[in-house]
Short mmCIF file of C-alpha atoms and ligand atoms in Angstrom, two decimals:
data_model
loop_
_atom_site.label_atom_id
_atom_site.label_comp_id
_atom_site.label_asym_id
_atom_site.label_seq_id
_atom_site.Cartn_x
_atom_site.Cartn_y
_atom_site.Cartn_z
CA MET Z 1 205.84 203.94 -23.78
CA ARG Z 2 206.16 200.34 -24.92
CA SER Z 3 204.27 199.08 -21.92
CA ILE Z 4 201.35 201.42 -22.74
CA PHE Z 5 201.23 199.98 -26.26
CA LYS Z 6 201.29 196.51 -24.81
CA LEU Z 7 198.41 197.38 -22.49
CA LEU Z 8 196.39 198.92 -25.32
CA LYS Z 9 196.97 195.86 -27.47
CA LEU Z 10 195.82 193.62 -24.67
CA LEU Z 11 192.74 195.77 -24.15
CA ILE Z 12 191.83 195.65 -27.83
CA ILE Z 13 192.24 191.87 -27.88
CA LEU Z 14 189.99 191.58 -24.83
CA LEU Z 15 187.36 193.84 -26.40
CA VAL Z 16 187.39 191.88 -29.63
CA LEU Z 17 187.07 188.65 -27.67
CA LEU Z 18 184.21 190.00 -25.58
CA SER Z 19 182.26 191.27 -28.56
CA SER Z 20 182.77 187.97 -30.36
CA VAL Z 21 181.33 186.11 -27.37
CA LEU Z 22 178.39 188.53 -27.14
CA LEU Z 23 177.65 188.30 -30.86
CA TYR Z 24 178.13 184.55 -31.00
CA ARG Z 25 175.68 184.07 -28.13
CA THR Z 26 173.21 186.47 -29.76
CA PHE Z 27 173.23 184.58 -33.05
CA GLN Z 28 173.03 181.25 -31.23
CA PHE Z 29 170.12 182.59 -29.20
CA GLN Z 30 166.99 180.80 -30.27
CA GLN Z 31 164.22 178.73 -28.86
CA ASP Z 32 164.47 175.00 -29.47
CA LYS Z 33 160.95 174.98 -30.74
CA VAL Z 34 159.12 172.16 -32.40
CA ASN Z 35 156.35 173.15 -34.74
CA TYR Z 36 153.53 170.77 -33.97
CA ASP Z 37 150.85 169.82 -36.45
CA LYS Z 38 147.57 171.57 -35.85
CA ILE Z 39 144.55 169.58 -34.76
CA ASN Z 40 141.15 170.54 -36.12
CA LEU Z 41 138.50 171.61 -33.67
CA ILE Z 42 136.48 168.65 -32.49
CA SER Z 43 132.99 168.53 -33.89
CA MET Z 44 130.34 169.00 -31.25
CA ASP Z 45 127.30 171.16 -30.62
CA TYR Z 46 129.13 174.35 -29.72
CA GLU Z 47 125.95 176.38 -29.64
CA ALA Z 48 124.58 174.24 -26.84
CA ALA Z 49 127.96 174.39 -25.08
CA VAL Z 50 127.96 178.19 -25.20
CA LYS Z 51 124.44 178.20 -23.77
CA ARG Z 52 125.53 176.02 -20.87
CA PHE Z 53 128.51 178.28 -20.22
CA ALA Z 54 126.27 181.37 -20.29
CA GLN Z 55 123.91 179.63 -17.88
CA SER Z 56 126.77 178.97 -15.47
CA LEU Z 57 127.47 182.71 -15.34
CA GLN Z 58 123.95 183.38 -14.09
CA ILE Z 59 124.58 181.53 -10.84
CA LYS Z 60 125.85 183.99 -8.25
CA THR Z 61 128.63 181.96 -6.65
CA ILE Z 62 130.19 185.09 -5.21
CA SER Z 63 132.98 184.88 -2.67
CA TYR Z 64 132.52 187.90 -0.45
CA GLN Z 65 135.30 188.71 1.98
CA ASN Z 66 132.81 188.55 4.83
CA PRO Z 67 131.69 184.89 5.16
CA GLU Z 68 128.22 185.93 6.31
CA ASP Z 69 127.52 187.57 2.98
CA ARG Z 70 128.16 184.37 1.02
CA ASP Z 71 125.22 182.38 -0.30
CA PRO Z 72 125.61 178.59 0.05
CA ASN Z 73 122.45 178.07 -2.03
CA ALA Z 74 124.20 179.51 -5.06
CA ILE Z 75 126.97 176.93 -4.66
CA ILE Z 76 124.43 174.12 -4.41
CA GLU Z 77 122.66 175.52 -7.47
CA PHE Z 78 125.98 175.39 -9.29
CA HIS Z 79 126.49 171.75 -8.30
CA GLN Z 80 123.04 170.96 -9.70
CA PHE Z 81 123.81 172.84 -12.88
CA LEU Z 82 126.89 170.65 -13.39
CA LEU Z 83 124.97 167.48 -12.61
CA GLN Z 84 122.23 168.29 -15.13
CA SER Z 85 124.54 169.59 -17.84
CA PHE Z 86 127.06 166.75 -17.80
CA PRO Z 87 125.19 163.49 -17.18
CA ARG Z 88 127.77 161.13 -18.71
CA LEU Z 89 130.56 162.66 -16.71
CA HIS Z 90 128.60 162.21 -13.51
CA GLN Z 91 127.86 158.63 -14.42
CA GLN Z 92 131.48 157.77 -15.19
CA LEU Z 93 133.48 159.77 -12.63
CA GLU Z 94 133.36 159.34 -8.90
CA LEU Z 95 132.40 162.55 -7.12
CA THR Z 96 133.46 163.45 -3.59
CA LYS Z 97 132.18 166.65 -2.03
CA ILE Z 98 134.93 168.18 0.02
CA ASN Z 99 133.80 170.23 2.97
CA GLN Z 100 130.32 170.21 1.43
CA TYR Z 101 130.98 172.76 -1.30
CA SER Z 102 134.16 171.95 -3.24
CA LEU Z 103 134.09 169.12 -5.74
CA LEU Z 104 136.61 166.40 -6.43
CA TYR Z 105 136.04 164.10 -9.39
CA HIS Z 106 137.98 160.90 -9.91
CA TRP Z 107 138.18 159.39 -13.38
CA LYS Z 108 139.74 155.99 -12.94
CA GLY Z 109 142.29 154.93 -15.50
CA GLU Z 110 141.87 151.61 -17.25
CA SER Z 111 145.27 150.39 -18.19
CA ASP Z 112 146.03 146.98 -19.60
CA LEU Z 113 149.54 146.94 -18.25
CA ASN Z 114 151.47 143.78 -17.65
CA GLN Z 115 152.90 143.24 -14.21
CA HIS Z 116 156.29 144.72 -15.15
CA GLN Z 117 154.91 148.08 -16.07
CA THR Z 118 154.04 150.63 -13.47
CA LYS Z 119 150.84 152.59 -13.85
CA PRO Z 120 151.54 156.20 -14.76
CA LYS Z 121 150.98 158.70 -11.99
CA PRO Z 122 147.62 160.50 -11.90
CA ILE Z 123 147.04 164.02 -13.18
CA LEU Z 124 145.11 166.76 -11.42
CA LEU Z 125 143.13 169.35 -13.38
CA MET Z 126 141.87 172.28 -11.33
CA ALA Z 127 139.60 175.30 -11.62
CA HIS Z 128 137.30 177.30 -9.34
CA PHE Z 129 133.69 178.27 -9.75
CA ASP Z 130 133.45 181.12 -7.26
CA VAL Z 131 133.78 184.68 -8.54
CA VAL Z 132 134.65 188.06 -7.07
CA PRO Z 133 131.85 190.50 -6.19
CA ILE Z 134 130.83 193.40 -8.40
CA ASN Z 135 131.79 196.81 -7.10
CA PRO Z 136 128.34 198.49 -6.86
CA SER Z 137 129.72 201.86 -7.98
CA THR Z 138 130.78 200.34 -11.32
CA LEU Z 139 127.57 198.45 -12.02
CA ASP Z 140 126.31 201.04 -14.52
CA GLN Z 141 129.51 200.67 -16.54
CA TRP Z 142 128.74 197.06 -17.39
CA GLN Z 143 127.72 196.77 -21.01
CA TYR Z 144 125.53 193.79 -20.07
CA PRO Z 145 124.42 192.95 -16.53
CA PRO Z 146 127.15 190.87 -14.85
CA PHE Z 147 124.95 187.93 -13.89
CA ASP Z 148 122.71 187.66 -16.95
CA GLY Z 149 125.04 185.47 -18.99
CA VAL Z 150 124.40 187.43 -22.18
CA VAL Z 151 125.72 186.07 -25.47
CA ALA Z 152 126.18 188.94 -27.92
CA GLU Z 153 128.77 190.10 -30.45
CA GLN Z 154 130.19 186.56 -30.68
CA THR Z 155 131.10 186.90 -27.03
CA ILE Z 156 129.90 185.60 -23.68
CA TRP Z 157 129.51 188.37 -21.08
CA GLY Z 158 129.47 188.16 -17.31
CA ARG Z 159 131.36 187.76 -14.06
CA GLY Z 160 133.34 184.55 -14.26
CA ALA Z 161 133.56 184.50 -18.07
CA LEU Z 162 137.34 184.51 -17.72
CA ASP Z 163 138.01 183.90 -14.07
CA ASP Z 164 137.39 180.99 -13.86
CA LYS Z 165 134.06 179.48 -14.88
CA SER Z 166 135.35 179.31 -18.45
CA ALA Z 167 137.87 176.74 -17.24
CA VAL Z 168 135.38 174.87 -15.04
CA VAL Z 169 132.67 174.47 -17.67
CA SER Z 170 134.93 173.94 -20.70
CA LEU Z 171 136.80 171.23 -18.79
CA MET Z 172 133.49 169.52 -18.04
CA GLU Z 173 132.48 169.81 -21.72
CA ALA Z 174 135.75 168.23 -22.79
CA VAL Z 175 135.35 165.27 -20.42
CA GLU Z 176 131.71 164.80 -21.44
CA GLN Z 177 132.75 164.74 -25.09
CA LEU Z 178 135.60 162.33 -24.44
CA ILE Z 179 133.31 159.93 -22.64
CA SER Z 180 130.77 160.17 -25.48
CA SER Z 181 133.47 159.33 -27.99
CA GLY Z 182 134.37 156.20 -26.02
CA PHE Z 183 137.67 157.52 -24.69
CA LYS Z 184 139.12 155.81 -21.64
CA PRO Z 185 142.10 157.27 -19.81
CA ASN Z 186 144.93 154.87 -19.02
CA ARG Z 187 145.81 156.68 -15.83
CA ASP Z 188 143.76 158.24 -13.06
CA ILE Z 189 142.62 161.77 -13.69
CA TYR Z 190 141.35 163.94 -10.87
CA ILE Z 191 139.38 167.15 -11.30
CA SER Z 192 139.23 169.57 -8.41
CA LEU Z 193 136.72 172.44 -8.53
CA GLY Z 194 137.12 174.95 -5.73
CA HIS Z 195 134.34 177.06 -4.23
CA ASP Z 196 136.37 179.69 -2.38
CA GLU Z 197 139.52 180.38 -4.40
CA GLU Z 198 138.87 184.12 -4.44
CA VAL Z 199 139.17 184.24 -0.65
CA GLY Z 200 142.21 181.98 -0.36
CA GLY Z 201 140.84 178.48 -0.93
CA LEU Z 202 141.29 177.48 2.71
CA GLU Z 203 137.89 175.80 3.00
CA GLY Z 204 137.99 174.25 -0.47
CA ALA Z 205 141.23 173.47 -2.30
CA ALA Z 206 143.25 173.30 0.92
CA LYS Z 207 140.87 170.64 2.29
CA THR Z 208 140.88 168.80 -1.03
CA ALA Z 209 144.67 168.68 -0.88
CA GLU Z 210 144.51 167.35 2.70
CA TYR Z 211 142.06 164.69 1.62
CA LEU Z 212 144.24 163.54 -1.27
CA LYS Z 213 147.29 163.58 0.92
CA SER Z 214 145.55 161.31 3.42
CA LYS Z 215 145.01 158.90 0.50
CA ALA Z 216 148.70 159.20 -0.44
CA VAL Z 217 147.88 160.40 -3.96
CA GLU Z 218 150.78 161.98 -5.84
CA PHE Z 219 150.43 163.69 -9.18
CA GLU Z 220 152.58 163.61 -12.27
CA PHE Z 221 151.47 167.19 -12.74
CA VAL Z 222 148.83 169.64 -11.60
CA LEU Z 223 147.21 172.14 -13.95
CA ASP Z 224 145.34 175.15 -12.59
CA GLU Z 225 144.34 178.60 -13.86
CA GLY Z 226 146.76 181.48 -14.08
CA GLY Z 227 148.56 181.63 -17.43
CA PHE Z 228 147.20 182.67 -20.80
CA LEU Z 229 147.90 183.06 -24.41
CA THR Z 230 148.33 186.79 -24.87
CA GLN Z 231 148.86 189.13 -27.72
CA ASP Z 232 149.69 192.83 -27.91
CA ILE Z 233 150.17 193.02 -24.17
CA ILE Z 234 153.95 192.99 -24.01
CA LYS Z 235 155.58 195.90 -25.83
CA GLY Z 236 157.74 194.93 -28.77
CA VAL Z 237 156.46 191.36 -28.93
CA LYS Z 238 154.23 190.82 -31.96
CA LEU Z 239 153.71 187.07 -31.89
CA PRO Z 240 151.13 185.59 -29.55
CA ILE Z 241 152.83 184.31 -26.44
CA GLY Z 242 151.54 181.65 -24.11
CA VAL Z 243 152.77 182.16 -20.58
CA ILE Z 244 152.55 179.17 -18.28
CA GLY Z 245 152.78 179.94 -14.57
CA VAL Z 246 155.49 177.81 -12.99
CA ALA Z 247 155.65 179.52 -9.60
CA GLU Z 248 153.74 181.85 -7.29
CA LYS Z 249 155.04 184.53 -5.01
CA GLY Z 250 154.49 184.18 -1.28
CA TYR Z 251 152.46 186.43 0.99
CA LEU Z 252 153.14 188.07 4.33
CA SER Z 253 151.26 190.73 6.26
CA LEU Z 254 153.11 192.33 9.15
CA LYS Z 255 151.55 194.52 11.78
CA LEU Z 256 153.82 197.17 13.31
CA THR Z 257 152.82 198.75 16.60
CA THR Z 258 154.36 201.51 18.69
CA GLN Z 259 153.23 202.78 22.06
CA SER Z 260 153.86 205.94 24.03
CA ALA Z 261 152.60 207.56 27.19
CA GLY Z 262 150.00 209.80 25.57
CA GLY Z 263 148.99 213.06 27.27
CA HIS Z 264 148.37 216.61 26.08
CA SER Z 265 149.89 217.80 22.82
CA SER Z 266 151.05 221.04 24.50
CA VAL Z 267 153.79 219.15 26.34
CA PRO Z 268 154.95 216.52 23.85
CA PRO Z 269 157.92 214.15 24.31
CA ASP Z 270 160.83 214.09 21.83
CA ILE Z 271 159.20 211.33 19.87
CA THR Z 272 155.60 210.16 19.78
CA SER Z 273 154.20 206.76 18.83
CA ILE Z 274 153.39 208.21 15.40
CA GLY Z 275 156.93 209.51 14.92
CA ARG Z 276 158.49 206.23 15.95
CA LEU Z 277 156.25 204.21 13.70
CA SER Z 278 156.84 206.60 10.79
CA ARG Z 279 160.61 206.22 11.12
CA ALA Z 280 160.19 202.47 10.93
CA LEU Z 281 158.00 202.70 7.85
CA VAL Z 282 160.33 205.11 6.07
CA ALA Z 283 163.22 202.76 6.82
CA ILE Z 284 161.28 199.91 5.23
CA GLU Z 285 160.52 201.85 2.05
CA GLU Z 286 164.10 203.03 1.80
CA HIS Z 287 165.47 199.49 2.07
CA PRO Z 288 163.85 197.40 -0.65
CA PHE Z 289 164.80 193.75 -0.88
CA LYS Z 290 167.66 192.93 -3.24
CA PRO Z 291 166.51 192.17 -6.79
CA ARG Z 292 167.37 188.96 -8.61
CA LEU Z 293 166.25 186.97 -11.62
CA VAL Z 294 164.58 183.74 -10.58
CA ALA Z 295 164.62 180.95 -13.15
CA ALA Z 296 161.00 181.54 -14.22
CA THR Z 297 161.61 185.22 -14.99
CA ARG Z 298 164.90 184.48 -16.69
CA GLY Z 299 163.08 181.97 -18.91
CA LEU Z 300 160.40 184.53 -19.75
CA LEU Z 301 162.95 187.23 -20.60
CA GLN Z 302 164.87 184.89 -22.84
CA THR Z 303 161.75 183.94 -24.79
CA LEU Z 304 160.70 187.57 -25.13
CA GLY Z 305 164.24 188.50 -26.10
CA LEU Z 306 163.95 186.40 -29.23
CA GLN Z 307 161.31 188.77 -30.52
CA MET Z 308 163.16 191.96 -29.75
CA PRO Z 309 165.31 194.23 -31.90
CA PHE Z 310 168.99 193.36 -32.16
CA ALA Z 311 170.31 195.49 -29.29
CA LYS Z 312 167.80 194.11 -26.80
CA ARG Z 313 168.27 190.59 -28.11
CA LEU Z 314 171.99 190.94 -27.51
CA VAL Z 315 171.27 191.92 -23.90
CA MET Z 316 168.86 189.01 -23.32
CA ALA Z 317 171.24 186.53 -24.92
CA ASN Z 318 173.97 187.67 -22.56
CA LEU Z 319 172.32 187.94 -19.20
CA TRP Z 320 175.51 186.51 -17.67
CA LEU Z 321 176.97 189.96 -18.31
CA PHE Z 322 173.98 192.29 -18.44
CA GLU Z 323 171.92 190.97 -15.55
CA PRO Z 324 172.65 193.93 -13.22
CA PHE Z 325 171.65 196.34 -15.99
CA VAL Z 326 168.44 194.38 -16.71
CA LEU Z 327 167.55 194.29 -13.02
CA GLN Z 328 168.05 198.01 -12.79
CA GLN Z 329 165.78 198.61 -15.80
CA MET Z 330 163.11 196.29 -14.42
CA SER Z 331 163.14 198.10 -11.08
CA HIS Z 332 161.66 201.19 -12.74
CA SER Z 333 158.17 199.85 -13.35
CA PRO Z 334 156.04 198.43 -10.51
CA LEU Z 335 154.94 195.51 -12.69
CA THR Z 336 158.40 194.31 -13.66
CA ASN Z 337 159.81 195.28 -10.27
CA ALA Z 338 157.39 192.84 -8.66
CA SER Z 339 158.89 189.99 -10.65
CA ILE Z 340 162.46 190.55 -9.49
CA ARG Z 341 162.20 191.07 -5.76
CA THR Z 342 160.24 190.52 -2.59
CA THR Z 343 158.08 193.65 -2.49
CA GLN Z 344 156.84 195.50 0.58
CA ALA Z 345 153.79 197.75 0.48
CA LEU Z 346 152.59 199.94 3.34
CA THR Z 347 148.85 199.44 3.19
CA VAL Z 348 147.28 200.46 6.53
CA PHE Z 349 148.13 203.22 9.02
CA ASN Z 350 146.16 203.92 12.20
CA ALA Z 351 146.92 206.50 14.85
CA GLY Z 352 145.45 209.41 16.71
CA SER Z 353 141.89 210.56 17.15
CA LYS Z 354 142.02 214.15 18.32
CA GLU Z 355 144.20 217.04 17.24
CA ASN Z 356 145.41 218.00 20.73
CA VAL Z 357 145.84 214.54 22.24
CA LEU Z 358 149.01 212.43 21.95
CA PRO Z 359 148.02 208.96 20.77
CA THR Z 360 149.12 206.12 23.03
CA GLU Z 361 149.37 203.72 20.14
CA ALA Z 362 150.09 203.79 16.44
CA SER Z 363 149.91 200.79 14.14
CA ALA Z 364 150.45 199.98 10.48
CA ILE Z 365 150.33 196.99 8.18
CA VAL Z 366 152.99 196.14 5.65
CA ASN Z 367 152.06 193.64 2.96
CA LEU Z 368 154.96 191.72 1.45
CA ARG Z 369 155.04 189.41 -1.56
CA LEU Z 370 157.89 186.95 -1.43
CA LEU Z 371 160.02 185.96 -4.36
CA PRO Z 372 160.52 182.18 -4.66
CA GLY Z 373 163.69 181.40 -2.75
CA ASP Z 374 162.93 183.84 0.07
CA ASN Z 375 161.10 182.48 3.09
CA LEU Z 376 158.80 184.00 5.71
CA LYS Z 377 161.23 183.67 8.60
CA GLN Z 378 164.12 185.26 6.80
CA VAL Z 379 161.97 188.08 5.36
CA LEU Z 380 160.53 188.88 8.79
CA SER Z 381 163.98 188.97 10.29
CA GLN Z 382 165.23 191.31 7.55
CA VAL Z 383 162.35 193.72 8.20
CA VAL Z 384 163.11 193.73 11.93
CA THR Z 385 166.78 194.42 11.20
CA THR Z 386 165.84 197.25 8.86
CA ILE Z 387 163.58 198.87 11.46
CA ASN Z 388 166.35 198.50 14.04
CA ASP Z 389 164.16 199.69 16.91
CA PRO Z 390 163.12 197.31 19.71
CA LEU Z 391 160.25 199.63 20.63
CA VAL Z 392 158.50 198.87 17.34
CA LYS Z 393 156.60 195.64 17.84
CA VAL Z 394 156.42 193.51 14.69
CA GLU Z 395 153.92 190.66 14.46
CA SER Z 396 153.03 188.41 11.58
CA LEU Z 397 149.32 188.40 10.70
CA ARG Z 398 149.24 185.97 7.81
CA GLY Z 399 151.95 184.24 5.84
CA ILE Z 400 152.10 181.92 2.86
CA GLU Z 401 155.46 180.72 1.57
CA ALA Z 402 156.34 181.30 -2.08
CA THR Z 403 156.07 178.13 -4.13
CA SER Z 404 158.96 176.26 -5.61
CA ILE Z 405 159.57 176.74 -9.34
CA SER Z 406 158.26 173.86 -11.45
CA ASP Z 407 160.49 172.50 -14.16
CA PHE Z 408 159.81 174.26 -17.46
CA GLU Z 409 162.10 172.08 -19.46
CA SER Z 410 160.12 168.99 -18.56
CA TYR Z 411 158.02 166.64 -20.66
CA ASN Z 412 154.88 167.87 -18.88
CA PHE Z 413 155.57 171.53 -19.65
CA GLU Z 414 156.20 170.61 -23.26
CA LEU Z 415 152.94 168.66 -23.31
CA LEU Z 416 151.00 171.76 -22.27
CA SER Z 417 152.90 173.86 -24.76
CA LYS Z 418 152.30 171.36 -27.54
CA THR Z 419 148.57 171.05 -26.81
CA LEU Z 420 148.07 174.81 -26.74
CA GLN Z 421 149.86 175.18 -30.07
CA GLN Z 422 147.94 172.34 -31.66
CA VAL Z 423 144.50 173.71 -30.86
CA SER Z 424 145.41 177.29 -31.77
CA PRO Z 425 144.77 178.66 -35.25
CA GLU Z 426 147.72 181.08 -34.97
CA ALA Z 427 150.59 179.82 -37.11
CA ASP Z 428 153.35 180.69 -34.68
CA ILE Z 429 153.12 180.89 -30.92
CA LEU Z 430 155.82 181.51 -28.35
CA ILE Z 431 155.63 179.70 -25.04
CA ALA Z 432 157.33 180.96 -21.90
CA PRO Z 433 157.39 180.23 -18.18
CA ASN Z 434 156.13 182.88 -15.82
CA LEU Z 435 156.13 183.83 -12.17
CA LEU Z 436 152.67 184.71 -10.81
CA SER Z 437 152.51 187.61 -8.37
CA GLY Z 438 149.02 186.59 -7.27
CA GLY Z 439 147.96 183.26 -5.83
CA THR Z 440 145.85 180.37 -7.13
CA ASP Z 441 144.31 177.31 -5.48
CA SER Z 442 147.18 175.21 -6.80
CA LYS Z 443 149.47 176.56 -4.06
CA HIS Z 444 147.73 174.09 -1.73
CA PHE Z 445 148.94 171.18 -3.87
CA ILE Z 446 152.64 171.93 -3.89
CA SER Z 447 153.39 168.98 -1.64
CA LEU Z 448 151.42 166.61 -3.90
CA SER Z 449 153.38 167.20 -7.08
CA GLU Z 450 156.71 168.55 -8.23
CA ASN Z 451 155.12 169.91 -11.38
CA VAL Z 452 152.46 172.53 -10.82
CA TYR Z 453 151.49 174.58 -13.86
CA ARG Z 454 149.03 177.39 -14.37
CA LEU Z 455 147.45 177.88 -17.76
CA ASN Z 456 144.03 178.62 -19.23
CA GLY Z 457 143.66 177.58 -22.84
CA VAL Z 458 142.35 180.93 -24.02
CA LYS Z 459 143.82 184.04 -25.60
CA VAL Z 460 143.35 187.37 -23.87
CA ASP Z 461 144.10 190.84 -25.15
CA LYS Z 462 144.24 194.16 -23.34
CA THR Z 463 140.48 194.71 -23.25
CA SER Z 464 139.62 191.24 -22.06
CA PHE Z 465 142.41 191.47 -19.51
CA SER Z 466 140.73 194.45 -17.86
CA GLY Z 467 137.71 192.25 -17.15
CA PHE Z 468 139.63 190.29 -14.53
CA HIS Z 469 138.01 191.24 -11.25
CA GLY Z 470 136.95 194.37 -13.14
CA ILE Z 471 134.06 195.49 -15.32
CA ASN Z 472 132.71 193.89 -18.51
CA GLU Z 473 134.33 190.52 -17.97
CA HIS Z 474 133.89 188.57 -21.18
CA LEU Z 475 135.21 185.80 -23.38
CA ALA Z 476 134.89 185.45 -27.16
CA ILE Z 477 133.03 182.33 -28.29
CA ASP Z 478 136.09 181.28 -30.31
CA GLU Z 479 138.19 181.42 -27.16
CA TYR Z 480 135.69 179.30 -25.31
CA LYS Z 481 135.94 176.74 -28.10
CA ARG Z 482 139.71 176.85 -27.82
CA SER Z 483 139.45 176.13 -24.11
CA ILE Z 484 137.23 173.06 -24.63
CA ASN Z 485 139.59 171.78 -27.32
CA PHE Z 486 142.63 172.45 -25.17
CA TYR Z 487 141.36 170.24 -22.34
CA TYR Z 488 140.04 167.65 -24.78
CA GLN Z 489 143.36 167.18 -26.57
CA LEU Z 490 145.39 167.45 -23.38
CA ILE Z 491 143.48 164.57 -21.80
CA ARG Z 492 143.85 162.54 -25.00
CA HIS Z 493 147.59 163.18 -25.01
CA LEU Z 494 147.80 161.80 -21.47
CA ASN Z 495 147.28 158.36 -23.00
CA ASP Z 496 150.25 158.74 -25.37
ZN1 ZN F 501 140.69 182.77 -10.57
#
């Protein structure tokens, strides 16, 4: 009897201790956030800037999947548009055309350093001016024609308004303004504008990266598209939150093939090529990769947690204990599931042509997206182990490794965070790191910098979000102004 009491007492003490730790951590849970002074919008002719932006949307720099459908004249027209619109920039910066169509600008830093100081490392600012095609069946749903560059309702409408001509043209505006104001950078700034990001960037950004590598250029940080200031997108989070992409998932397409003798369906074997392949595919779906919280996602959850009601905040403040529970919850929705594991999607299945003939071959494609930390070789080998059938041939069609995770407690990350807050009228903004499930051109620059970030200086809500690669792509004029000011102040801060 006494020993039971002793045990109970011990249990109660442990429980009290545990809850104290949980509560203590919850109350200690806060973002070390500096509130930066706001900077007024720069004064410039915004009306003319909006016109130039609208004009850029009229140029059909469409990246079709089939290279033959692409129009090189549109790209050249876009180059000319930039040249005419930003004369000072083109006078001051050195322009190299990479592989004919992608652009690399070099703004040389003028530092008056003494011989004991080392010149700060250069910075790379990136964007892409190609856009995705319009699905013809949705054309009549566009409020304004996608390539007219209409300005209406305080908004600029058209394909590329968000992704990513807004970044290209606002960045150019910012540099043009800085040059006009007499600004001189004290370090080298490079600007890379890709022409084929929407089809992988292999002809553009990848070649630009090769070129810079051959010149042994290394960057303090790289900034590309891919993160945004958002509001009302994440449930339960009222404040605007700026998410800065610090990593990208990898990509792997596997082709699975099975063969069998074929023949007449009236005398079938025990298992056909279709049956064998199906078993393999079912095995794959039934064996998802193990979930885990990578640093970027953990950072995002912790920032979001600050905004959540007490019970959820307690969970987020104590991931050391609740991680398995959080992972289980996140597995339920495809969106959150994609951020915690390497996913595998069965996307293509081909077999058979006639109802009474046994097919000799069946094939399928599985598309995987790798979580940072997993690699192509190890993922392929896990899939082969899962299938556990030597008669299923597995070949890799295309693979891109996941990126490393850039430091989000660094000075550079804070600089982006600070600049975004300073040019934003919203009083309070949260900033969080994020893992991108899609890819950007910046993946080609991973070996040129340890710090690769993805952020557009604009705010998007649910309706503008649906314009991404979709219908009615648009950007409010105020957001376009924010983007110009974001780049302008960021470049100024680089001299600090
Ligand atoms: Zn894009």
